[in-house]
Amino acid sequence: MSRSANRANHRRPAACLAFALCMITTAVNLQAPLYDALAARGGLGVGATTIAFACYVAGVLPVLLGLNGLADRVGRKPLIITALLLSLMATALTLLAPTLLAVGVARFLLGVSMGLTAAVAPAYMQLLVGNADNRIATNRVTASTSLGFGLGAAVTSLFLFHSPSVTPPSLWIYLVAATLALIVVAPLADSPPETTKHSLLRLPSYPPGAFAFGLAILLAWATVGLVIAILPSALQRHGLSSWSGFATFGICSGGVLFQPSARKYTPRNATLLGLLILPIAYALIAWGAVQGSLAAVLLGTVAASSACYGFIYLGGLSGVLATAGAAASQASAGYFLLAYIGFSLPVITTGILIDTVGHTLALTLFGCALLCGVITTMILLRRAPVIDGHAR
């Protein structure tokens, strides 16, 4: 068989898996533009919205930390299929019961789905692309998942422009698309489960220098969580809530454009550059939300994404793995533990503050805390051990 024919044989299964990964992550923020309308429908405030949003973390963390070895026992494809089924269930639930409580339950299911996916996606993609450079598999996983995180929210916003609803057609379209993903994933090859039983539990650890990278991703994902969960309520005051899905798309998917640039830097320098960008981008987002400037919000979300999903995410994870040595799984678990803490606790705190003191003061306080965190993290990174090589 020729080399070109061999590449073609690998390309189709890899494309099928990429489509499935995109559908799994598309479900995660599909209902994001509806948060404010669902909270108002139930007579609830921004604090309740952020708690429902953070239920995602309650689902993802136990799976990432406690079931990381599950793929060794059952294989990779069953976990991807389970993740798709959970995404379908979560979306169907919000169609049948369009309430904030249902969103909280759905977010928990989506967290479990994403935890299962994150545990197996890179290795499964590497299996399907064959003996190619592992960066090809990593790039496909990164691109498909990053696109999905923003795609669902953007499509929902498109339908809200046409006809405001708490059950827009985007939810029905997703059910069809995710079912198609199940169909194309079912025939894919998979490696057999290992006969040696490994521990399911992988506790987090922080080798020297790794904690500073973890703090960087905590700050970055706190900003992402704020844009997804809180920005719709801020834009609603100016009649711009329908645009919140595009802001989510900008902050989740825009970072992919900057990852090639991030690879040119060492892990520490890439992370430091992202930390420099982050507070400036957040200031632009917050000012735009308070003043009702849509252009500032959208520009700020793309700038923030360059930091959150470009320089900090790629540089930070590369830095952690470079310092970890043989403890890569535990160090990676520690990195994502801090990431998801940032994705939940600061967002909940800010949501409660908004209900108490209003958007302007709460967003200002978040910005002050972010700036202090950035300065502290940059000092720690400067003192961390030097890591050779580029971010990957």
Coordinates of C-alpha atoms in Angstrom, one line a residue:
M1 CA 0.0 0.0 0.0
S2 CA 1.4 3.4 -0.9
R3 CA 2.2 6.0 1.7
S4 CA -0.6 8.4 0.4
A5 CA -3.2 5.6 0.5
N6 CA -2.1 4.8 4.1
R7 CA -2.5 8.4 5.1
A8 CA -6.0 8.5 3.6
N9 CA -6.9 5.3 5.5
H10 CA -5.9 7.1 8.8
R11 CA -7.4 10.4 7.8
R12 CA -11.1 9.3 7.8
P13 CA -11.1 7.7 11.3
A14 CA -9.3 10.7 12.7
A15 CA -11.8 13.0 11.2
C16 CA -14.7 11.0 12.7
L17 CA -13.1 11.2 16.1
A18 CA -12.5 15.0 15.7
F19 CA -16.2 15.4 14.8
A20 CA -17.2 13.5 17.9
L21 CA -14.9 15.6 20.1
C22 CA -16.3 18.8 18.6
M23 CA -19.9 17.6 19.3
I24 CA -19.0 16.7 22.9
T25 CA -17.6 20.1 23.6
T26 CA -20.3 21.9 21.6
A27 CA -22.8 20.7 24.2
V28 CA -20.9 22.3 27.0
N29 CA -21.8 25.9 26.3
L30 CA -24.8 25.4 24.0
Q31 CA -27.2 26.9 26.6
A32 CA -24.8 29.7 27.8
P33 CA -26.7 32.5 26.0
L34 CA -29.9 31.3 27.8
Y35 CA -28.6 31.6 31.4
D36 CA -29.9 35.1 32.0
A37 CA -33.4 34.4 30.6
L38 CA -33.7 31.1 32.6
A39 CA -32.7 32.9 35.8
A40 CA -35.2 35.7 35.2
R41 CA -37.9 33.1 34.4
G42 CA -37.3 31.5 37.8
G43 CA -37.0 34.7 39.7
L44 CA -33.3 34.0 40.4
G45 CA -30.2 36.2 40.4
V46 CA -26.7 36.0 38.9
G47 CA -25.4 34.1 42.0
A48 CA -27.8 31.2 41.2
T49 CA -26.7 31.3 37.6
T50 CA -23.0 30.9 38.5
I51 CA -23.8 28.0 40.9
A52 CA -25.6 26.2 38.1
F53 CA -22.7 27.0 35.8
A54 CA -20.2 25.6 38.3
C55 CA -22.0 22.2 38.5
Y56 CA -19.9 21.4 35.5
V57 CA -16.8 21.3 37.7
A58 CA -18.5 19.0 40.2
G59 CA -18.9 16.5 37.3
V60 CA -15.5 16.9 35.7
L61 CA -13.1 16.9 38.6
P62 CA -14.0 13.5 40.2
V63 CA -13.7 11.9 36.8
L64 CA -10.3 13.5 36.0
L65 CA -8.8 12.7 39.3
G66 CA -10.6 9.5 40.3
L67 CA -11.2 7.6 37.1
N68 CA -8.2 8.6 35.0
G69 CA -7.2 4.9 34.6
L70 CA -10.6 3.8 33.4
A71 CA -9.6 3.7 29.7
D72 CA -7.0 1.0 30.6
R73 CA -9.7 -1.3 31.8
V74 CA -12.5 -0.7 29.2
G75 CA -10.9 0.9 26.2
R76 CA -11.1 4.4 24.7
K77 CA -14.0 4.2 22.4
P78 CA -16.6 3.2 25.1
L79 CA -15.7 6.4 27.0
I80 CA -16.1 8.6 23.9
I81 CA -19.5 6.9 23.2
T82 CA -20.5 7.4 26.9
A83 CA -19.5 11.0 26.7
L84 CA -21.7 11.6 23.6
L85 CA -24.7 9.9 25.3
L86 CA -24.3 12.1 28.4
S87 CA -24.1 15.2 26.1
L88 CA -27.3 14.1 24.4
M89 CA -29.0 13.5 27.8
A90 CA -28.0 16.9 29.1
T91 CA -29.3 18.7 26.0
A92 CA -32.5 16.7 26.0
L93 CA -33.0 17.6 29.7
T94 CA -32.8 21.3 29.0
L95 CA -35.3 21.0 26.2
L96 CA -37.8 19.1 28.3
A97 CA -37.4 21.3 31.4
P98 CA -36.0 24.7 30.5
T99 CA -35.2 25.8 34.0
L100 CA -32.0 26.9 35.8
L101 CA -32.2 23.7 38.0
A102 CA -32.2 21.6 34.8
V103 CA -29.2 23.5 33.5
G104 CA -27.4 22.7 36.8
V105 CA -28.1 19.0 36.4
A106 CA -27.2 19.2 32.7
R107 CA -23.9 20.9 33.5
F108 CA -23.0 18.1 35.9
L109 CA -23.6 15.5 33.2
L110 CA -21.6 17.6 30.8
G111 CA -18.8 17.7 33.3
V112 CA -18.7 13.9 33.6
S113 CA -18.8 13.8 29.8
M114 CA -15.8 16.2 29.4
G115 CA -13.9 14.4 32.2
L116 CA -14.2 11.1 30.3
T117 CA -13.2 12.8 27.0
A118 CA -10.2 14.6 28.4
A119 CA -8.8 11.3 29.8
V120 CA -8.7 9.5 26.4
A121 CA -9.0 12.0 23.5
P122 CA -5.2 12.6 22.8
A123 CA -4.2 9.0 23.1
Y124 CA -7.2 7.8 21.0
M125 CA -6.4 10.3 18.3
Q126 CA -2.8 9.2 18.2
L127 CA -3.9 5.6 17.8
L128 CA -6.1 6.6 14.8
V129 CA -3.6 8.8 13.0
G130 CA -1.0 6.0 13.1
N131 CA 2.7 6.5 13.5
A132 CA 2.6 10.2 12.7
D133 CA 4.2 12.8 14.9
N134 CA 2.2 13.0 18.1
R135 CA 1.9 16.8 17.6
I136 CA -0.5 16.1 14.7
A137 CA -2.9 14.2 17.1
T138 CA -2.5 16.9 19.7
N139 CA -3.3 19.7 17.2
R140 CA -6.4 17.9 16.0
V141 CA -7.7 17.4 19.5
T142 CA -7.0 21.0 20.5
A143 CA -8.6 22.4 17.3
S144 CA -11.8 20.3 17.4
T145 CA -12.4 20.8 21.1
S146 CA -11.7 24.5 21.2
L147 CA -14.0 25.0 18.2
G148 CA -16.7 23.1 19.9
F149 CA -16.5 25.0 23.2
G150 CA -17.4 28.2 21.4
L151 CA -19.5 26.9 18.5
G152 CA -22.6 25.8 20.6
A153 CA -23.0 29.2 22.2
A154 CA -22.5 31.1 18.8
V155 CA -25.2 29.0 17.1
T156 CA -27.6 29.5 19.9
S157 CA -27.1 33.2 19.7
L158 CA -27.8 33.2 16.0
F159 CA -31.2 31.7 16.6
L160 CA -31.9 34.1 19.5
F161 CA -31.4 37.0 17.1
H162 CA -34.2 35.6 15.0
S163 CA -36.6 34.6 17.7
P164 CA -35.9 34.8 21.5
S165 CA -36.7 31.5 23.2
V166 CA -35.5 29.3 26.1
T167 CA -35.7 26.3 23.7
P168 CA -34.1 27.5 20.5
P169 CA -33.7 25.3 17.4
S170 CA -30.0 25.0 18.1
L171 CA -30.8 22.4 20.8
W172 CA -32.7 20.2 18.4
I173 CA -30.0 20.6 15.8
Y174 CA -27.5 19.5 18.3
L175 CA -29.4 16.3 19.1
V176 CA -29.3 15.4 15.4
A177 CA -25.6 16.2 15.0
A178 CA -24.6 14.4 18.2
T179 CA -26.5 11.3 17.1
L180 CA -24.6 11.4 13.8
A181 CA -21.4 11.6 15.8
L182 CA -22.4 8.4 17.6
I183 CA -23.0 6.7 14.3
V184 CA -19.6 7.6 12.8
V185 CA -17.7 6.7 16.0
A186 CA -19.2 3.3 16.5
P187 CA -17.2 1.5 13.7
L188 CA -13.8 3.1 14.8
A189 CA -11.0 0.8 15.8
D190 CA -9.8 0.7 19.4
S191 CA -7.0 -1.0 21.3
P192 CA -8.0 -3.8 23.6
P193 CA -8.2 -3.1 27.3
E194 CA -5.0 -3.9 29.2
T195 CA -4.8 -7.1 31.2
T196 CA -2.7 -5.4 33.9
K197 CA -5.0 -3.6 36.3
H198 CA -3.8 0.0 37.0
S199 CA -5.0 2.2 39.8
L200 CA -8.0 4.4 38.8
L201 CA -7.0 7.1 41.2
R202 CA -4.3 9.6 40.2
L203 CA -3.8 12.2 42.9
P204 CA -2.5 15.6 41.9
S205 CA 1.1 16.6 42.6
Y206 CA 3.1 19.8 42.1
P207 CA 6.8 19.3 41.2
P208 CA 9.1 22.3 41.8
G209 CA 7.9 25.2 39.6
A210 CA 4.6 23.5 38.6
F211 CA 2.4 25.3 41.1
A212 CA 3.1 28.7 39.5
F213 CA 1.9 27.4 36.1
G214 CA -1.2 26.1 37.9
L215 CA -1.9 29.5 39.3
A216 CA -1.6 31.0 35.8
I217 CA -4.3 28.7 34.4
L218 CA -6.5 29.3 37.5
L219 CA -6.5 33.0 36.7
A220 CA -7.0 32.4 33.0
W221 CA -10.0 30.0 33.3
A222 CA -11.5 32.2 36.0
T223 CA -11.7 34.9 33.3
V224 CA -13.2 32.4 30.8
G225 CA -15.8 31.3 33.4
L226 CA -16.8 34.9 34.1
V227 CA -17.4 35.6 30.4
I228 CA -19.5 32.5 29.9
A229 CA -21.6 32.7 33.1
I230 CA -21.8 36.4 34.1
L231 CA -21.3 38.4 30.9
P232 CA -24.9 37.6 29.6
S233 CA -26.5 39.4 32.6
A234 CA -24.2 42.4 32.1
L235 CA -25.0 42.7 28.4
Q236 CA -28.7 42.2 29.2
R237 CA -28.8 45.7 30.8
H238 CA -27.9 47.2 27.4
G239 CA -30.2 44.9 25.4
L240 CA -27.2 43.0 24.0
S241 CA -27.6 39.6 25.7
S242 CA -28.1 37.9 22.3
W243 CA -24.5 38.6 21.5
S244 CA -23.2 36.7 24.6
G245 CA -22.8 33.5 22.5
F246 CA -20.4 35.3 20.2
A247 CA -18.4 36.5 23.3
T248 CA -18.2 32.9 24.4
F249 CA -17.1 31.8 21.0
G250 CA -14.4 34.5 21.0
I251 CA -13.0 33.6 24.4
C252 CA -13.1 29.8 23.9
S253 CA -12.2 29.4 20.2
G254 CA -10.1 32.4 19.4
G255 CA -7.1 31.0 21.3
V256 CA -6.4 28.4 18.7
L257 CA -5.2 31.1 16.3
F258 CA -2.5 32.0 18.7
Q259 CA -1.2 28.6 19.6
P260 CA 1.4 28.5 16.7
S261 CA 2.9 31.7 18.1
A262 CA 2.9 30.3 21.6
R263 CA 5.0 27.3 20.4
K264 CA 7.8 29.7 19.5
Y265 CA 8.4 30.6 23.2
T266 CA 9.7 28.7 26.1
P267 CA 6.9 27.5 28.5
R268 CA 7.8 30.2 31.0
N269 CA 8.0 33.0 28.5
A270 CA 4.7 31.9 26.8
T271 CA 2.9 31.9 30.2
L272 CA 4.4 35.3 31.2
L273 CA 3.3 36.8 27.9
G274 CA -0.3 35.5 28.4
L275 CA -0.3 36.9 32.0
L276 CA 0.6 40.3 30.6
I277 CA -2.2 40.2 28.1
L278 CA -4.9 38.9 30.5
P279 CA -5.6 41.9 32.8
I280 CA -5.6 44.3 29.8
A281 CA -8.1 42.1 27.9
Y282 CA -10.3 41.7 31.0
A283 CA -10.3 45.5 31.5
L284 CA -11.5 45.9 27.9
I285 CA -14.3 43.2 28.5
A286 CA -15.4 44.7 31.8
W287 CA -15.5 48.3 30.5
G288 CA -17.4 47.2 27.4
A289 CA -19.9 45.3 29.5
V290 CA -20.5 48.2 31.9
Q291 CA -20.7 50.8 29.1
G292 CA -22.6 48.7 26.6
S293 CA -19.8 48.7 24.0
L294 CA -20.2 45.5 22.0
A295 CA -17.0 46.1 20.0
A296 CA -14.9 46.4 23.2
V297 CA -16.4 43.2 24.6
L298 CA -15.8 41.1 21.5
L299 CA -12.3 42.5 21.0
G300 CA -11.5 41.9 24.6
T301 CA -12.7 38.3 24.5
V302 CA -10.5 37.4 21.5
A303 CA -7.5 39.1 23.3
A304 CA -8.3 37.2 26.5
S305 CA -8.6 33.9 24.5
S306 CA -5.1 34.5 23.1
A307 CA -3.9 34.4 26.7
C308 CA -6.3 31.8 28.2
Y309 CA -6.3 29.2 25.4
G310 CA -3.1 30.2 23.6
F311 CA -0.1 31.4 25.6
I312 CA -1.1 30.4 29.2
Y313 CA -2.8 27.1 28.4
L314 CA -0.1 25.8 26.1
G315 CA 2.8 27.3 27.9
G316 CA 1.6 26.3 31.3
L317 CA 0.8 22.7 30.5
S318 CA 4.2 22.3 28.6
G319 CA 5.9 23.8 31.7
V320 CA 4.2 21.4 34.1
L321 CA 5.0 18.3 32.0
A322 CA 8.6 19.5 31.6
T323 CA 9.1 19.7 35.3
A324 CA 7.2 16.5 36.1
G325 CA 9.4 13.8 34.7
A326 CA 7.9 10.4 35.5
A327 CA 5.1 12.0 37.5
A328 CA 3.4 13.5 34.4
S329 CA -0.1 12.1 35.1
Q330 CA -0.1 13.4 38.7
A331 CA 1.3 16.8 37.7
S332 CA -1.2 17.2 34.9
A333 CA -4.0 16.3 37.4
G334 CA -2.7 19.1 39.7
Y335 CA -2.6 21.6 36.8
F336 CA -6.2 20.9 35.8
L337 CA -7.3 20.8 39.5
L338 CA -6.3 24.5 39.8
A339 CA -7.7 25.2 36.4
Y340 CA -11.2 24.0 37.3
I341 CA -11.0 25.7 40.8
G342 CA -10.5 28.9 38.8
F343 CA -13.4 28.0 36.5
S344 CA -15.8 27.8 39.5
L345 CA -15.1 29.5 42.8
P346 CA -14.1 33.0 41.6
V347 CA -17.1 32.9 39.2
I348 CA -19.5 32.0 42.0
T349 CA -18.1 34.6 44.3
T350 CA -18.4 37.3 41.6
G351 CA -22.0 36.3 40.8
I352 CA -23.0 36.6 44.5
L353 CA -21.2 40.0 44.6
I354 CA -23.2 41.2 41.6
D355 CA -26.5 40.3 43.4
T356 CA -25.2 42.3 46.4
V357 CA -23.3 45.3 45.1
G358 CA -24.1 45.4 41.4
H359 CA -22.2 44.7 38.2
T360 CA -19.8 47.6 38.1
L361 CA -18.3 47.2 41.6
A362 CA -18.3 43.4 41.4
L363 CA -16.5 43.4 38.0
T364 CA -14.0 46.0 39.4
L365 CA -13.3 43.8 42.4
F366 CA -12.7 40.8 40.2
G367 CA -10.3 42.9 38.1
C368 CA -8.4 44.0 41.1
A369 CA -8.1 40.4 42.4
L370 CA -7.0 39.3 38.9
L371 CA -4.3 41.9 38.7
C372 CA -3.0 41.0 42.2
G373 CA -3.0 37.3 41.1
V374 CA -1.2 38.0 37.9
I375 CA 1.6 40.0 39.7
T376 CA 2.0 37.3 42.3
T377 CA 2.1 34.5 39.7
M378 CA 4.6 36.4 37.5
I379 CA 7.0 36.7 40.5
L380 CA 6.7 33.0 41.2
L381 CA 7.3 32.1 37.6
R382 CA 10.4 34.3 37.6
R383 CA 11.7 32.3 40.5
A384 CA 10.8 28.9 39.1
P385 CA 13.5 26.6 37.6
V386 CA 14.4 27.4 34.0
I387 CA 12.8 25.0 31.5
D388 CA 14.5 24.5 28.2
G389 CA 12.7 24.0 24.9
H390 CA 9.6 25.5 23.4
A391 CA 5.9 25.1 24.5
R392 CA 4.2 22.1 22.8

